[in-house]
Amino acid sequence: MLQLTDCSDAVHALASGSACGKAILLGEHAVVYGQPAIAVPIVDVRAQARVWAGSPGTGPAVYAADLAARFTPESDDQRGTGLVLAAQAAIDAFMGQGPPLIDLEIELRSLVPMARGMGSSAATSAAIVRAIAAHAHLSLDPAVLSRLVYLAEMHYHGNPSGVDNTVVAFERPVWFTRGSAPVFMPVGVSLHLLLADTGVPSRTRDTVAQVRAWRERDAATVDGLTAAIGALVCQAREHLDQGDLAGLGQAMSANHALLRLLGVSTPALDTLVEAASAAGALGAKLCGGGGGGCAVVLCPSGRADAISAALRRAGAQKLYETTIATA
Ligand code: PMV
């Protein structure tokens, strides 16, 4: 029996699981209203969960090592409720299919930054579900994982489109339209991406609510903007099919301009986007809910270092570099 207050490598965990972060290349916010979005997994930035035998009667508990906080079903803490929910959803789904799943203690660590538009909530939930599935000796269908993570996403985001749980569960570039089966996209050319963190946390729930409130007052304007974003996403898909990086980058930058008009950018994000473009990026835009968080930047081959330096000078607090390989 173990109650975790910190990771102890001297004892072996019963099972473990991990899940990646994500970036939305185009289409955030508009995807909430039925427009398509394109999202990619950031496979080398991950959350990791380990399962231990817990104390009897506690239910599933999650020790978030990065926060030095332990959450149980009784905890009254917004940060932990979604994590415990993900664990409970997995336990309910897998109960009876292996060893007893009651009273598990789950240790969580994540390199996916919280509240930065990189899918931290989906990644941490997915890591927990994968670890519990591994403990139950189940091979987990990504569609089942996606559905379980969506339950936790509802807690964080209110009315999520489903794009985050889909890309994180399948770890493949995805064309996502709310209510339709995801389409996994062949990427015709490698994408060199930088994610530049403003250092400002943002709550997706708040920016989504802000757009919804505007739409209630002025549906014509908001629907016009989301339709224009949807048209860019369609163009970007063609550019991706044809391996046209310049076209893809232009669509991303145009998407940022529309997200600005939608009111979800910030001066810090605009500064990063402008600095990236001035340093030779093919395209740049805010990524995820906005209101803070990260910008995603498409780099021409061999320019990532120069663009990184420009982003640092423009205020980026942290940079993540990744390549989406040709599928
Ligand atoms: O901020 P993130 O990484 O959770 O992305 C949110 C994407 C939105 O389109 C703004 C919301 C949604 O549910 O799709």
Coordinates of C-alpha atoms and ligand atoms in Angstrom, one line a residue:
M1 CA 0.0 0.0 0.0
L2 CA 1.4 3.3 -0.9
Q3 CA 0.4 6.9 -0.6
L4 CA 2.6 8.9 -2.9
T5 CA 4.0 12.2 -1.9
D6 CA 6.9 11.9 -4.4
C7 CA 8.2 9.4 -6.9
S8 CA 10.1 6.6 -5.4
D9 CA 12.1 4.6 -8.0
A10 CA 13.1 2.2 -5.3
V11 CA 9.7 0.6 -5.6
H12 CA 8.3 -0.7 -9.0
A13 CA 5.1 0.7 -10.3
L14 CA 2.4 -1.8 -11.3
A15 CA 2.0 -0.3 -14.8
S16 CA 2.6 2.9 -16.7
G17 CA 1.3 4.8 -19.7
S18 CA 2.1 8.0 -21.5
A19 CA 0.5 10.4 -24.0
C20 CA 1.6 13.3 -26.1
G21 CA 0.7 16.9 -26.5
K22 CA -0.7 18.4 -29.6
A23 CA -0.9 21.5 -31.8
I24 CA -3.8 22.8 -33.8
L25 CA -2.3 23.8 -37.1
L26 CA -5.6 25.5 -38.2
G27 CA -9.2 25.8 -37.2
E28 CA -9.4 26.2 -33.4
H29 CA -12.6 27.9 -32.1
A30 CA -14.2 27.6 -35.6
V31 CA -14.2 23.8 -34.9
V32 CA -16.5 24.3 -32.0
Y33 CA -19.1 25.6 -34.5
G34 CA -18.8 22.7 -37.0
Q35 CA -15.9 23.9 -39.1
P36 CA -13.0 21.5 -39.8
A37 CA -9.6 21.7 -38.0
I38 CA -6.2 20.2 -38.6
A39 CA -4.3 19.0 -35.5
V40 CA -1.0 17.2 -35.1
P41 CA 0.5 15.2 -32.2
I42 CA 3.6 16.5 -30.6
V43 CA 5.0 13.1 -29.9
D44 CA 8.1 14.1 -28.1
V45 CA 6.4 16.3 -25.5
R46 CA 4.6 13.8 -23.2
A47 CA 2.7 13.2 -19.9
Q48 CA 3.5 10.0 -18.0
A49 CA 1.4 8.1 -15.5
R50 CA 2.4 5.3 -13.2
V51 CA 0.0 3.1 -11.3
W52 CA 0.6 1.8 -7.7
A53 CA -1.5 -0.1 -5.2
G54 CA -3.2 2.6 -3.0
S55 CA -4.6 2.6 0.5
P56 CA -7.9 0.7 1.0
G57 CA -10.9 2.9 0.8
T58 CA -9.4 5.9 -0.8
G59 CA -10.8 5.4 -4.4
P60 CA -8.5 6.5 -7.2
A61 CA -6.0 9.1 -6.1
V62 CA -3.8 11.1 -8.5
Y63 CA -0.5 12.5 -7.2
A64 CA 0.5 15.3 -9.7
A65 CA 4.2 15.4 -9.0
D66 CA 4.7 18.7 -11.0
L67 CA 2.2 20.4 -8.7
A68 CA 3.2 18.5 -5.6
A69 CA -0.5 17.9 -5.0
R70 CA -2.5 14.8 -4.4
F71 CA -6.1 14.6 -5.6
T72 CA -8.8 12.2 -4.5
P73 CA -12.6 11.9 -5.3
E74 CA -13.1 14.1 -2.2
S75 CA -10.7 16.9 -3.3
D76 CA -12.3 20.2 -4.0
D77 CA -9.7 21.4 -6.4
Q78 CA -10.5 22.3 -10.0
R79 CA -7.0 21.2 -11.2
G80 CA -7.4 17.7 -9.9
T81 CA -11.1 16.9 -10.6
G82 CA -10.5 16.2 -14.3
L83 CA -7.6 13.9 -13.5
V84 CA -9.5 11.9 -10.9
L85 CA -12.5 11.8 -13.4
A86 CA -10.2 10.3 -16.1
A87 CA -9.0 7.6 -13.6
Q88 CA -12.5 6.8 -12.5
A89 CA -13.8 6.7 -16.2
A90 CA -11.0 4.2 -17.0
I91 CA -11.7 2.1 -13.9
D92 CA -15.5 2.0 -14.6
A93 CA -14.7 1.0 -18.3
F94 CA -12.1 -1.7 -17.5
M95 CA -13.5 -3.1 -14.2
G96 CA -13.7 -6.9 -14.2
Q97 CA -11.3 -7.3 -17.0
G98 CA -8.1 -8.0 -15.0
P99 CA -6.8 -7.4 -11.5
P100 CA -8.9 -5.4 -9.1
L101 CA -9.0 -1.7 -10.1
I102 CA -10.1 -0.2 -6.8
D103 CA -8.0 2.1 -4.7
L104 CA -5.3 2.8 -7.3
E105 CA -2.7 5.5 -6.6
I106 CA -1.6 7.2 -9.8
E107 CA 1.5 9.2 -10.1
L108 CA 1.5 11.8 -12.9
R109 CA 4.3 13.8 -14.4
S110 CA 4.0 16.0 -17.5
L111 CA 6.3 17.9 -19.9
V112 CA 3.2 19.2 -21.7
P113 CA 2.9 22.7 -20.2
M114 CA -0.5 23.4 -18.5
A115 CA -2.9 25.9 -19.9
R116 CA -0.8 26.8 -23.0
G117 CA -2.9 25.4 -25.9
M118 CA -0.8 22.2 -26.2
G119 CA -3.4 19.8 -25.0
S120 CA -2.1 19.3 -21.4
S121 CA -5.5 18.2 -20.1
A122 CA -6.0 15.6 -22.8
A123 CA -2.4 14.4 -22.5
T124 CA -2.6 13.9 -18.8
S125 CA -6.0 12.2 -18.9
A126 CA -4.9 9.9 -21.7
A127 CA -1.7 8.9 -19.9
I128 CA -3.8 8.0 -16.8
V129 CA -6.2 5.9 -18.9
R130 CA -3.4 4.2 -20.7
A131 CA -1.6 3.3 -17.4
I132 CA -4.8 1.9 -15.9
A133 CA -5.5 -0.1 -19.1
A134 CA -1.9 -1.5 -19.0
H135 CA -2.5 -2.4 -15.3
A136 CA -5.6 -4.3 -16.4
H137 CA -3.6 -6.0 -19.2
L138 CA -5.8 -4.5 -21.9
S139 CA -4.8 -3.4 -25.3
L140 CA -6.6 -0.2 -25.6
D141 CA -8.5 0.8 -28.8
P142 CA -7.6 4.5 -29.5
A143 CA -11.3 5.2 -30.2
V144 CA -12.1 4.0 -26.6
L145 CA -9.3 6.0 -25.2
S146 CA -10.5 9.1 -27.1
R147 CA -14.0 8.6 -25.7
L148 CA -12.8 8.3 -22.1
V149 CA -10.5 11.3 -22.4
Y150 CA -13.5 13.3 -23.8
L151 CA -15.3 12.7 -20.5
A152 CA -12.5 14.4 -18.6
E153 CA -12.3 17.2 -21.3
M154 CA -15.9 18.0 -20.7
H155 CA -14.9 18.9 -17.1
Y156 CA -12.1 21.2 -18.2
H157 CA -13.7 22.8 -21.3
G158 CA -17.4 22.6 -20.8
N159 CA -18.4 21.8 -24.4
P160 CA -15.2 20.6 -26.1
S161 CA -15.2 20.0 -29.9
G162 CA -13.3 16.7 -29.4
V163 CA -10.3 17.6 -31.4
D164 CA -7.8 17.4 -28.5
N165 CA -8.8 13.9 -27.2
T166 CA -8.8 12.6 -30.8
V167 CA -5.3 13.7 -31.8
V168 CA -3.9 12.7 -28.5
A169 CA -5.5 9.3 -28.5
F170 CA -4.6 8.4 -32.1
E171 CA -1.2 10.2 -32.2
R172 CA -1.7 10.9 -35.9
P173 CA -2.3 14.1 -37.9
V174 CA -6.0 14.5 -38.0
W175 CA -8.7 16.3 -40.0
F176 CA -11.4 16.8 -37.4
T177 CA -15.0 17.9 -37.8
R178 CA -17.2 17.8 -34.8
G179 CA -19.7 15.0 -34.9
S180 CA -17.9 13.1 -37.7
A181 CA -15.4 10.3 -37.6
P182 CA -11.9 11.7 -37.7
V183 CA -9.9 11.5 -40.9
F184 CA -6.2 10.7 -40.5
M185 CA -4.3 12.7 -42.9
P186 CA -1.3 11.7 -44.9
V187 CA 1.3 14.5 -44.6
G188 CA 3.1 14.9 -47.9
V189 CA 6.1 16.7 -46.5
S190 CA 7.9 16.9 -43.2
L191 CA 6.7 19.8 -41.1
H192 CA 9.3 21.6 -38.9
L193 CA 7.4 23.3 -36.1
L194 CA 8.3 25.5 -33.2
L195 CA 5.9 26.1 -30.3
A196 CA 6.7 29.4 -28.6
D197 CA 5.2 29.9 -25.1
T198 CA 4.2 33.4 -24.1
G199 CA 4.5 32.1 -20.5
V200 CA 0.9 33.4 -19.9
P201 CA -1.5 30.6 -18.8
S202 CA -4.9 30.7 -20.4
R203 CA -8.2 28.8 -19.8
T204 CA -9.7 27.5 -23.0
R205 CA -13.0 27.4 -21.2
D206 CA -12.8 31.3 -20.9
T207 CA -11.9 32.1 -24.5
V208 CA -14.5 29.6 -25.8
A209 CA -17.1 31.3 -23.5
Q210 CA -16.0 34.7 -24.8
V211 CA -16.6 33.7 -28.4
R212 CA -19.9 32.1 -27.6
A213 CA -21.1 35.3 -25.8
W214 CA -20.1 37.4 -28.8
R215 CA -21.9 35.0 -31.1
E216 CA -25.1 35.3 -29.0
R217 CA -25.0 39.1 -29.6
D218 CA -23.8 39.0 -33.2
A219 CA -24.1 35.6 -34.9
A220 CA -23.6 37.0 -38.4
T221 CA -20.1 38.4 -37.7
V222 CA -18.9 35.4 -35.7
D223 CA -20.3 32.9 -38.2
G224 CA -18.6 34.9 -41.0
L225 CA -15.3 34.7 -39.2
T226 CA -15.6 31.0 -38.4
A227 CA -16.6 30.2 -42.0
A228 CA -13.6 32.1 -43.3
I229 CA -11.4 30.0 -40.9
G230 CA -13.0 26.9 -42.3
A231 CA -12.2 27.9 -45.8
L232 CA -8.5 28.3 -44.8
V233 CA -8.5 24.9 -43.2
C234 CA -9.7 23.4 -46.5
Q235 CA -7.0 25.2 -48.5
A236 CA -4.4 24.0 -46.0
R237 CA -5.5 20.4 -46.5
E238 CA -4.8 20.8 -50.2
H239 CA -1.4 22.4 -49.5
L240 CA -0.5 19.5 -47.2
D241 CA -1.6 16.9 -49.8
Q242 CA 0.6 18.6 -52.4
G243 CA 3.5 19.2 -50.0
D244 CA 3.2 23.0 -50.5
L245 CA 4.8 24.4 -47.3
A246 CA 4.6 28.0 -48.5
G247 CA 0.9 27.7 -49.1
L248 CA 0.3 26.0 -45.7
G249 CA 2.3 28.7 -43.9
Q250 CA 0.3 31.5 -45.6
A251 CA -3.0 29.8 -44.6
M252 CA -1.7 29.5 -41.0
S253 CA -0.8 33.2 -40.8
A254 CA -4.2 34.2 -42.4
N255 CA -5.8 32.0 -39.7
H256 CA -4.0 34.0 -37.0
A257 CA -5.4 37.2 -38.5
L258 CA -8.9 35.8 -38.3
L259 CA -8.3 34.6 -34.7
R260 CA -7.3 38.1 -33.8
L261 CA -10.5 39.4 -35.3
L262 CA -12.3 36.8 -33.2
G263 CA -10.8 38.4 -30.1
V264 CA -8.7 35.5 -28.8
S265 CA -5.2 36.7 -29.5
T266 CA -3.1 38.9 -27.2
P267 CA -0.4 41.5 -27.8
A268 CA 2.2 38.9 -26.6
L269 CA 1.0 36.3 -29.1
D270 CA 0.9 38.9 -31.9
T271 CA 4.4 39.9 -31.1
L272 CA 5.6 36.3 -31.4
V273 CA 3.8 35.7 -34.7
E274 CA 5.2 38.9 -36.2
A275 CA 8.8 38.1 -35.0
A276 CA 8.5 34.6 -36.4
S277 CA 7.4 35.9 -39.8
A278 CA 10.1 38.6 -39.8
A279 CA 12.7 35.9 -39.1
G280 CA 11.7 33.9 -42.1
A281 CA 8.9 31.6 -40.8
L282 CA 6.6 30.2 -43.5
G283 CA 3.6 30.9 -41.2
A284 CA 2.7 31.4 -37.6
K285 CA -0.4 31.6 -35.5
L286 CA -1.7 31.2 -32.0
C287 CA -2.4 27.6 -31.1
G288 CA -5.4 26.3 -29.1
G289 CA -7.7 28.5 -27.1
G290 CA -5.6 31.7 -27.2
G291 CA -5.8 34.4 -24.6
G292 CA -2.2 33.4 -23.7
G293 CA -0.4 30.1 -24.3
C294 CA 1.6 29.3 -27.3
A295 CA 2.1 30.3 -30.9
V296 CA 2.8 27.5 -33.5
V297 CA 5.4 28.4 -36.1
L298 CA 6.1 26.6 -39.4
C299 CA 9.8 26.8 -40.2
P300 CA 11.6 26.3 -43.5
S301 CA 14.2 23.6 -43.3
G302 CA 17.4 24.9 -41.7
R303 CA 15.8 28.1 -40.3
A304 CA 14.6 26.8 -36.9
D305 CA 17.6 28.2 -35.0
A306 CA 17.4 31.7 -36.4
I307 CA 13.6 31.8 -35.9
S308 CA 14.0 30.4 -32.3
A309 CA 16.5 33.2 -31.5
A310 CA 14.1 35.8 -32.9
L311 CA 11.2 34.3 -30.8
R312 CA 13.3 34.5 -27.6
R313 CA 14.1 38.1 -28.3
A314 CA 10.4 38.7 -28.8
G315 CA 9.6 37.3 -25.4
A316 CA 9.1 33.6 -25.8
Q317 CA 9.6 32.0 -22.3
K318 CA 10.0 28.5 -23.6
L319 CA 10.4 26.9 -27.0
Y320 CA 9.5 23.4 -28.2
E321 CA 10.9 22.1 -31.5
T322 CA 9.4 19.1 -33.3
T323 CA 9.1 17.5 -36.7
I324 CA 6.0 16.0 -38.1
A325 CA 7.4 13.3 -40.4
T326 CA 5.9 12.4 -43.8
A327 CA 3.2 9.8 -43.3
Ligands
PMV1 O1 -6.6 25.2 -25.7 P1 -6.7 23.8 -26.2 O2 -5.4 23.2 -26.5 O3 -7.5 23.0 -25.3 O4 -7.4 23.8 -27.6 C1 -8.8 24.3 -27.6 C2 -9.3 24.3 -29.0 C3 -10.7 25.0 -29.2 O5 -11.1 24.9 -30.5 C4 -10.5 26.5 -28.8 C5 -11.7 24.4 -28.3 C6 -12.3 23.1 -28.7 O6 -13.0 22.5 -27.9 O7 -12.0 22.6 -29.8

